[in-house]
PDB file of C-alpha atoms in Angstrom:
ATOM      1  CA  MET A 207      -8.410  25.912  -6.753  1.00 35.00           C
ATOM      2  CA  VAL A 208      -8.334  22.281  -5.660  1.00 38.00           C
ATOM      3  CA  GLU A 209      -5.976  21.677  -2.848  1.00 44.00           C
ATOM      4  CA  THR A 210      -3.933  18.524  -3.475  1.00 43.00           C
ATOM      5  CA  GLY A 211      -2.049  16.120  -1.241  1.00 46.00           C
ATOM      6  CA  ARG A 212       1.163  17.803  -2.164  1.00 50.00           C
ATOM      7  CA  ASP A 213      -0.166  21.151  -0.964  1.00 52.00           C
ATOM      8  CA  TRP A 214      -1.026  19.635   2.368  1.00 58.00           C
ATOM      9  CA  LEU A 215       2.226  18.076   2.735  1.00 61.00           C
ATOM     10  CA  SER A 216       4.226  21.222   1.942  1.00 67.00           C
ATOM     11  CA  SER A 217       2.355  22.923   4.753  1.00 77.00           C
ATOM     12  CA  LEU A 218       3.598  20.541   7.428  1.00 85.00           C
ATOM     13  CA  SER A 219       6.713  21.014   9.483  1.00 88.00           C
ATOM     14  CA  GLU A 220       9.828  18.833   8.758  1.00 84.00           C
ATOM     15  CA  SER A 221       9.046  16.731  11.903  1.00 89.00           C
ATOM     16  CA  GLN A 222       5.379  16.268  10.920  1.00 91.00           C
ATOM     17  CA  ARG A 223       6.298  15.160   7.602  1.00 86.00           C
ATOM     18  CA  GLU A 224       8.803  12.596   9.046  1.00 87.00           C
ATOM     19  CA  ILE A 225       5.890  11.385  11.386  1.00 91.00           C
ATOM     20  CA  VAL A 226       3.441  11.048   8.447  1.00 91.00           C
ATOM     21  CA  LEU A 227       5.924   9.216   6.422  1.00 85.00           C
ATOM     22  CA  ALA A 228       6.899   6.832   9.258  1.00 87.00           C
ATOM     23  CA  LEU A 229       3.039   6.133   9.805  1.00 90.00           C
ATOM     24  CA  LYS A 230       2.728   5.476   6.099  1.00 85.00           C
ATOM     25  CA  LEU A 231       5.669   2.995   5.979  1.00 78.00           C
ATOM     26  CA  ARG A 232       5.102   1.132   9.152  1.00 82.00           C
ATOM     27  CA  GLY A 233       1.382   1.395   9.988  1.00 84.00           C
ATOM     28  CA  ALA A 234      -0.063   2.483  13.311  1.00 90.00           C
ATOM     29  CA  ALA A 235       2.262   3.347  16.114  1.00 91.00           C
ATOM     30  CA  THR A 236       2.530   4.835  19.566  1.00 94.00           C
ATOM     31  CA  ALA A 237       4.146   8.195  20.172  1.00 95.00           C
ATOM     32  CA  LYS A 238       6.929   6.348  21.956  1.00 94.00           C
ATOM     33  CA  GLU A 239       7.702   4.021  19.018  1.00 92.00           C
ATOM     34  CA  LEU A 240       7.599   6.951  16.507  1.00 92.00           C
ATOM     35  CA  ALA A 241       9.915   9.003  18.917  1.00 93.00           C
ATOM     36  CA  GLY A 242      12.476   6.109  18.935  1.00 91.00           C
ATOM     37  CA  GLU A 243      12.385   5.681  15.202  1.00 87.00           C
ATOM     38  CA  LEU A 244      12.728   9.391  14.418  1.00 88.00           C
ATOM     39  CA  PHE A 245      15.026  10.528  17.256  1.00 89.00           C
ATOM     40  CA  LEU A 246      12.501  12.974  18.472  1.00 90.00           C
ATOM     41  CA  THR A 247      11.244  13.458  21.951  1.00 95.00           C
ATOM     42  CA  VAL A 248       8.060  11.574  22.949  1.00 95.00           C
ATOM     43  CA  GLY A 249       6.589  14.993  24.053  1.00 96.00           C
ATOM     44  CA  GLY A 250       7.377  16.543  20.822  1.00 96.00           C
ATOM     45  CA  VAL A 251       5.860  13.732  18.818  1.00 96.00           C
ATOM     46  CA  ARG A 252       2.680  13.782  20.895  1.00 96.00           C
ATOM     47  CA  HIS A 253       2.378  17.524  20.213  1.00 96.00           C
ATOM     48  CA  HIS A 254       2.781  17.041  16.495  1.00 96.00           C
ATOM     49  CA  LEU A 255       0.388  14.138  16.569  1.00 97.00           C
ATOM     50  CA  ALA A 256      -2.278  16.142  18.371  1.00 96.00           C
ATOM     51  CA  LEU A 257      -2.137  18.938  15.811  1.00 94.00           C
ATOM     52  CA  MET A 258      -2.469  16.377  13.016  1.00 94.00           C
ATOM     53  CA  VAL A 259      -5.357  14.673  14.753  1.00 95.00           C
ATOM     54  CA  SER A 260      -7.132  18.028  14.999  1.00 93.00           C
ATOM     55  CA  GLY A 261      -6.466  18.530  11.298  1.00 90.00           C
ATOM     56  CA  GLY A 262      -8.057  15.270  10.437  1.00 92.00           C
ATOM     57  CA  LEU A 263      -4.733  13.709   9.008  1.00 92.00           C
ATOM     58  CA  VAL A 264      -4.142  11.258  11.896  1.00 96.00           C
ATOM     59  CA  SER A 265      -6.530   9.208  14.064  1.00 96.00           C
ATOM     60  CA  ALA A 266      -5.856   8.077  17.613  1.00 96.00           C
ATOM     61  CA  ARG A 267      -7.338   5.093  19.415  1.00 93.00           C
ATOM     62  CA  GLN A 268      -6.901   3.740  22.886  1.00 91.00           C
ATOM     63  CA  GLU A 269      -4.875   0.643  23.208  1.00 83.00           C
ATOM     64  CA  PRO A 270      -5.025  -1.508  26.341  1.00 77.00           C
ATOM     65  CA  SER A 271      -1.857  -1.481  28.429  1.00 72.00           C
ATOM     66  CA  PRO A 272      -0.655  -4.217  30.800  1.00 70.00           C
ATOM     67  CA  ARG A 273       0.362  -1.566  33.229  1.00 71.00           C
ATOM     68  CA  GLY A 274      -1.075   1.821  33.855  1.00 69.00           C
ATOM     69  CA  ARG A 275      -3.738   3.760  31.755  1.00 71.00           C
ATOM     70  CA  PRO A 276      -4.338   2.764  28.168  1.00 74.00           C
ATOM     71  CA  GLY A 277      -2.033   4.395  25.696  1.00 85.00           C
ATOM     72  CA  LEU A 278      -2.816   5.803  22.193  1.00 94.00           C
ATOM     73  CA  ARG A 279      -2.072   4.363  18.845  1.00 94.00           C
ATOM     74  CA  TYR A 280      -1.996   6.521  15.953  1.00 97.00           C
ATOM     75  CA  ALA A 281      -2.639   5.903  12.290  1.00 94.00           C
ATOM     76  CA  LEU A 282      -3.081   7.898   9.118  1.00 91.00           C
ATOM     77  CA  THR A 283      -6.708   8.681   8.192  1.00 91.00           C
ATOM     78  CA  GLU A 284      -7.968   8.623   4.549  1.00 84.00           C
ATOM     79  CA  ARG A 285      -7.160  12.277   4.430  1.00 86.00           C
ATOM     80  CA  GLY A 286      -3.666  11.572   5.675  1.00 88.00           C
ATOM     81  CA  HIS A 287      -3.136   8.914   3.121  1.00 83.00           C
ATOM     82  CA  GLY A 288      -4.409  11.409   0.586  1.00 79.00           C
ATOM     83  CA  LEU A 289      -1.216  13.375   1.210  1.00 80.00           C
ATOM     84  CA  PHE A 290       0.511  10.913  -1.084  1.00 74.00           C
ATOM     85  CA  ALA A 291      -2.080  10.854  -3.652  1.00 63.00           C
ATOM     86  CA  ASP A 292      -1.987  12.471  -7.156  1.00 59.00           C
ATOM     87  CA  GLY A 293      -4.722  14.908  -8.291  1.00 55.00           C
ATOM     88  CA  HIS A 294      -5.365  13.251 -11.644  1.00 53.00           C
ATOM     89  CA  MET A 295      -6.690  10.177  -9.783  1.00 57.00           C
ATOM     90  CA  VAL A 296      -9.910  11.977  -9.259  1.00 57.00           C
ATOM     91  CA  LEU A 297     -10.754  11.851 -12.884  1.00 55.00           C
ATOM     92  CA  ALA A 298      -9.559   8.234 -13.157  1.00 61.00           C
ATOM     93  CA  THR A 299     -11.877   7.291 -10.189  1.00 63.00           C
ATOM     94  CA  GLU A 300     -14.892   8.861 -11.836  1.00 65.00           C
ATOM     95  CA  ILE A 301     -14.211   7.130 -15.129  1.00 64.00           C
ATOM     96  CA  LEU A 302     -13.732   3.799 -13.578  1.00 68.00           C
ATOM     97  CA  GLY A 303     -16.889   4.117 -11.504  1.00 70.00           C
ATOM     98  CA  GLU A 304     -18.971   5.016 -14.607  1.00 70.00           C
ATOM     99  CA  LEU A 305     -17.495   2.046 -16.541  1.00 70.00           C
ATOM    100  CA  GLU A 306     -18.299  -0.210 -13.721  1.00 71.00           C
ATOM    101  CA  GLN A 307     -21.907   0.742 -14.041  1.00 77.00           C
ATOM    102  CA  LEU A 308     -22.321   1.222 -17.795  1.00 73.00           C
ATOM    103  CA  ASP A 309     -20.052  -1.529 -19.336  1.00 71.00           C
ATOM    104  CA  PRO A 310     -18.242  -3.973 -16.926  1.00 74.00           C
ATOM    105  CA  ALA A 311     -16.983  -6.013 -19.957  1.00 76.00           C
ATOM    106  CA  ILE A 312     -15.058  -3.022 -21.219  1.00 69.00           C
ATOM    107  CA  LEU A 313     -13.690  -2.347 -17.734  1.00 70.00           C
ATOM    108  CA  GLN A 314     -12.547  -5.968 -17.405  1.00 72.00           C
ATOM    109  CA  VAL A 315     -10.693  -5.623 -20.854  1.00 73.00           C
ATOM    110  CA  LEU A 316      -8.919  -2.458 -19.612  1.00 70.00           C
ATOM    111  CA  MET A 317      -7.802  -4.066 -16.513  1.00 68.00           C
ATOM    112  CA  GLU A 318      -6.560  -7.091 -18.291  1.00 71.00           C
ATOM    113  CA  ARG A 319      -4.441  -4.764 -20.444  1.00 72.00           C
ATOM    114  CA  GLN A 320      -3.132  -3.101 -17.410  1.00 70.00           C
ATOM    115  CA  ALA A 321      -2.051  -6.351 -15.911  1.00 67.00           C
ATOM    116  CA  SER A 322      -0.280  -7.215 -19.269  1.00 69.00           C
ATOM    117  CA  ARG A 323       1.446  -3.878 -19.216  1.00 71.00           C
ATOM    118  CA  LEU A 324       2.760  -4.490 -15.689  1.00 70.00           C
ATOM    119  CA  LEU A 325       3.918  -7.940 -16.832  1.00 64.00           C
ATOM    120  CA  GLY A 326       5.714  -6.318 -19.770  1.00 71.00           C
ATOM    121  CA  GLU A 327       7.593  -4.042 -17.392  1.00 67.00           C
ATOM    122  CA  ALA A 328       8.554  -7.037 -15.289  1.00 62.00           C
ATOM    123  CA  ALA A 329       9.782  -9.203 -18.159  1.00 59.00           C
ATOM    124  CA  PRO A 330      13.415  -7.668 -18.235  1.00 55.00           C
ATOM    125  CA  LEU A 331      13.648  -7.871 -14.418  1.00 52.00           C
ATOM    126  CA  ALA A 332      14.442 -11.702 -14.002  1.00 47.00           C
ATOM    127  CA  MET A 333      10.801 -12.867 -13.999  1.00 46.00           C
ATOM    128  CA  GLY A 334      10.557 -16.586 -14.002  1.00 47.00           C
ATOM    129  CA  GLY A 335       7.774 -17.636 -11.601  1.00 47.00           C
ATOM    130  CA  ALA A 336      10.270 -19.057  -9.012  1.00 47.00           C
ATOM    131  CA  GLY A 337      12.837 -17.773  -6.567  1.00 52.00           C
ATOM    132  CA  GLU A 338      13.769 -14.476  -5.158  1.00 61.00           C
ATOM    133  CA  ASP A 339      14.706 -13.128  -8.638  1.00 63.00           C
ATOM    134  CA  GLY A 340      11.126 -13.243  -9.730  1.00 76.00           C
ATOM    135  CA  LEU A 341       9.729 -11.741  -6.686  1.00 84.00           C
ATOM    136  CA  ALA A 342      12.285  -8.819  -6.651  1.00 84.00           C
ATOM    137  CA  GLY A 343      11.193  -8.097 -10.233  1.00 84.00           C
ATOM    138  CA  ALA A 344       7.595  -7.951  -9.247  1.00 87.00           C
ATOM    139  CA  VAL A 345       8.249  -5.790  -6.314  1.00 89.00           C
ATOM    140  CA  SER A 346      10.513  -3.501  -8.580  1.00 88.00           C
ATOM    141  CA  VAL A 347       7.445  -2.919 -10.824  1.00 87.00           C
ATOM    142  CA  PHE A 348       5.253  -1.915  -7.729  1.00 88.00           C
ATOM    143  CA  ASP A 349       7.981   0.399  -6.602  1.00 88.00           C
ATOM    144  CA  ARG A 350       8.052   2.065  -9.980  1.00 84.00           C
ATOM    145  CA  HIS A 351       4.379   2.796  -9.614  1.00 82.00           C
ATOM    146  CA  GLY A 352       4.759   4.392  -6.271  1.00 83.00           C
ATOM    147  CA  CYS A 353       3.304   1.588  -4.117  1.00 87.00           C
ATOM    148  CA  MET A 354       6.146   1.707  -1.425  1.00 89.00           C
ATOM    149  CA  PRO A 355       6.444  -2.180  -1.401  1.00 91.00           C
ATOM    150  CA  LEU A 356       8.116  -4.333   1.146  1.00 93.00           C
ATOM    151  CA  LEU A 357       9.106  -7.852   0.426  1.00 93.00           C
ATOM    152  CA  GLU A 358       9.536 -10.362   3.269  1.00 93.00           C
ATOM    153  CA  MET A 359      10.595 -14.031   2.874  1.00 91.00           C
ATOM    154  CA  ASP A 360      10.212 -16.891   5.495  1.00 90.00           C
ATOM    155  CA  ALA A 361      12.283 -19.898   6.142  1.00 89.00           C
ATOM    156  CA  ASN A 362      10.022 -22.164   4.077  1.00 87.00           C
ATOM    157  CA  GLY A 363      10.366 -20.044   0.917  1.00 86.00           C
ATOM    158  CA  ALA A 364       7.004 -18.367   1.049  1.00 92.00           C
ATOM    159  CA  ALA A 365       6.871 -14.569   0.793  1.00 93.00           C
ATOM    160  CA  GLU A 366       4.649 -11.555   1.618  1.00 94.00           C
ATOM    161  CA  ILE A 367       4.607  -8.541  -0.578  1.00 94.00           C
ATOM    162  CA  THR A 368       3.152  -5.449   1.341  1.00 94.00           C
ATOM    163  CA  LEU A 369       2.105  -2.379  -0.544  1.00 92.00           C
ATOM    164  CA  ARG A 370       2.324   0.496   1.939  1.00 89.00           C
ATOM    165  CA  HIS A 371       0.750   3.187  -0.422  1.00 87.00           C
ATOM    166  CA  CYS A 372      -1.935   2.663  -2.943  1.00 83.00           C
ATOM    167  CA  PRO A 373      -1.824   5.387  -5.640  1.00 78.00           C
ATOM    168  CA  LEU A 374      -5.125   3.958  -7.009  1.00 75.00           C
ATOM    169  CA  LEU A 375      -7.000   3.615  -3.747  1.00 77.00           C
ATOM    170  CA  ALA A 376      -9.815   5.894  -4.767  1.00 71.00           C
ATOM    171  CA  ALA A 377     -10.062   4.003  -8.064  1.00 73.00           C
ATOM    172  CA  ALA A 378      -9.967   0.715  -6.276  1.00 76.00           C
ATOM    173  CA  SER A 379     -12.675   1.829  -4.117  1.00 77.00           C
ATOM    174  CA  ALA A 380     -14.844   2.563  -7.100  1.00 73.00           C
ATOM    175  CA  SER A 381     -14.067  -0.780  -8.729  1.00 74.00           C
ATOM    176  CA  ARG A 382     -12.590  -4.005  -7.404  1.00 78.00           C
ATOM    177  CA  SER A 383     -11.154  -4.749 -10.840  1.00 79.00           C
ATOM    178  CA  VAL A 384      -8.181  -2.513  -9.903  1.00 79.00           C
ATOM    179  CA  CYS A 385      -7.147  -4.918  -7.146  1.00 83.00           C
ATOM    180  CA  GLU A 386      -7.798  -7.917  -9.460  1.00 83.00           C
ATOM    181  CA  ALA A 387      -5.451  -6.513 -12.007  1.00 84.00           C
ATOM    182  CA  GLU A 388      -2.679  -6.466  -9.469  1.00 86.00           C
ATOM    183  CA  VAL A 389      -3.441 -10.036  -8.390  1.00 87.00           C
ATOM    184  CA  SER A 390      -3.505 -11.103 -12.027  1.00 86.00           C
ATOM    185  CA  PHE A 391      -0.183  -9.423 -12.621  1.00 86.00           C
ATOM    186  CA  LEU A 392       1.386 -11.301  -9.833  1.00 88.00           C
ATOM    187  CA  ARG A 393       0.039 -14.597 -10.762  1.00 87.00           C
ATOM    188  CA  ALA A 394       1.265 -14.317 -14.334  1.00 84.00           C
ATOM    189  CA  ALA A 395       4.621 -13.061 -13.163  1.00 83.00           C
ATOM    190  CA  LEU A 396       5.281 -15.718 -10.638  1.00 85.00           C
ATOM    191  CA  GLY A 397       3.999 -18.627 -12.606  1.00 80.00           C
ATOM    192  CA  GLN A 398       3.451 -21.771 -10.518  1.00 79.00           C
ATOM    193  CA  ARG A 399       3.473 -19.913  -7.281  1.00 86.00           C
ATOM    194  CA  LYS A 400       0.060 -19.459  -5.619  1.00 90.00           C
ATOM    195  CA  VAL A 401      -0.779 -15.828  -4.926  1.00 92.00           C
ATOM    196  CA  THR A 402      -3.443 -14.672  -2.460  1.00 92.00           C
ATOM    197  CA  LEU A 403      -4.575 -11.228  -1.516  1.00 90.00           C
ATOM    198  CA  LYS A 404      -4.621 -11.494   2.269  1.00 92.00           C
ATOM    199  CA  GLU A 405      -5.338  -7.790   3.298  1.00 91.00           C
ATOM    200  CA  HIS A 406      -6.347  -4.774   1.243  1.00 86.00           C
ATOM    201  CA  ARG A 407      -7.350  -1.280   2.017  1.00 84.00           C
ATOM    202  CA  ARG A 408     -10.436  -1.389  -0.084  1.00 82.00           C
ATOM    203  CA  ALA A 409     -11.836  -3.744   2.604  1.00 83.00           C
ATOM    204  CA  GLY A 410     -10.534  -1.621   5.404  1.00 83.00           C
ATOM    205  CA  GLY A 411      -6.963  -2.853   5.957  1.00 85.00           C
ATOM    206  CA  GLU A 412      -4.043  -0.558   6.670  1.00 84.00           C
ATOM    207  CA  VAL A 413      -2.079  -2.059   3.715  1.00 89.00           C
ATOM    208  CA  CYS A 414      -2.456  -4.292   0.716  1.00 91.00           C
ATOM    209  CA  ARG A 415      -0.705  -7.527   1.458  1.00 93.00           C
ATOM    210  CA  PHE A 416      -0.113 -10.424  -0.835  1.00 94.00           C
ATOM    211  CA  ARG A 417       0.832 -13.993   0.264  1.00 94.00           C
ATOM    212  CA  VAL A 418       3.104 -15.840  -2.265  1.00 94.00           C
ATOM    213  CA  GLU A 419       3.392 -19.550  -1.506  1.00 92.00           C
ATOM    214  CA  PRO A 420       6.690 -21.482  -1.933  1.00 87.00           C
ATOM    215  CA  VAL A 421       7.501 -23.023  -5.329  1.00 77.00           C
ATOM    216  CA  PRO A 422       5.481 -26.329  -5.514  1.00 70.00           C
ATOM    217  CA  ALA A 423       7.592 -29.461  -4.816  1.00 69.00           C
ATOM    218  CA  GLY A 424       9.037 -30.881  -8.178  1.00 63.00           C
ATOM    219  CA  ALA A 425       8.410 -27.655  -9.959  1.00 56.00           C
ATOM    220  CA  ALA A 426      11.509 -25.710  -9.252  1.00 52.00           C
ATOM    221  CA  GLY A 427      13.525 -27.502 -11.969  1.00 50.00           C
ATOM    222  CA  GLY A 428      10.848 -26.685 -14.601  1.00 47.00           C
TER     223      GLY A 428
END
């Protein structure tokens, strides 16, 4: 019997599940930061983290402190991220890996179709290539696919879309075409806005982060 992420997740205590989810959503954090967010004691959080470090779900690294001894900053390991993964992705990863080696052209066609499917989902959601409506529609599609997206806008009209979970991480590790399909989807959905992949977990990042530039001058009116 293969033990899945859901099996592991169900074996954790309620507080441990809250800590794992907080690390998933916000990224690396100290025990004090987690305790403040979750209304738990710092000592209790440290105890839970120590157990999960020993279980390989969480990593701890020393962080320089301006005063006193260095503190510890905790983050989910790949095994910890795997708590959120679906078991069927093992098969998908194997298939993508084989296609990458045997016939990259077919794989490219499949990923283009995936980008088109995502675009089809986004079409009813106010997609137009400009403004917050289009961004919100794209984010809604990522949310439907379990990516835990976060949309942040700045004063200049630029935006960042952060995907805090990657259901396809194992597959993306086997083939970069998975990430390319997501970028293609965003570029097609947002039209004239430039989209750049700034950080991604395939290259060791904690999250996947897309930078969306403001609507080009003179283009907003069509």
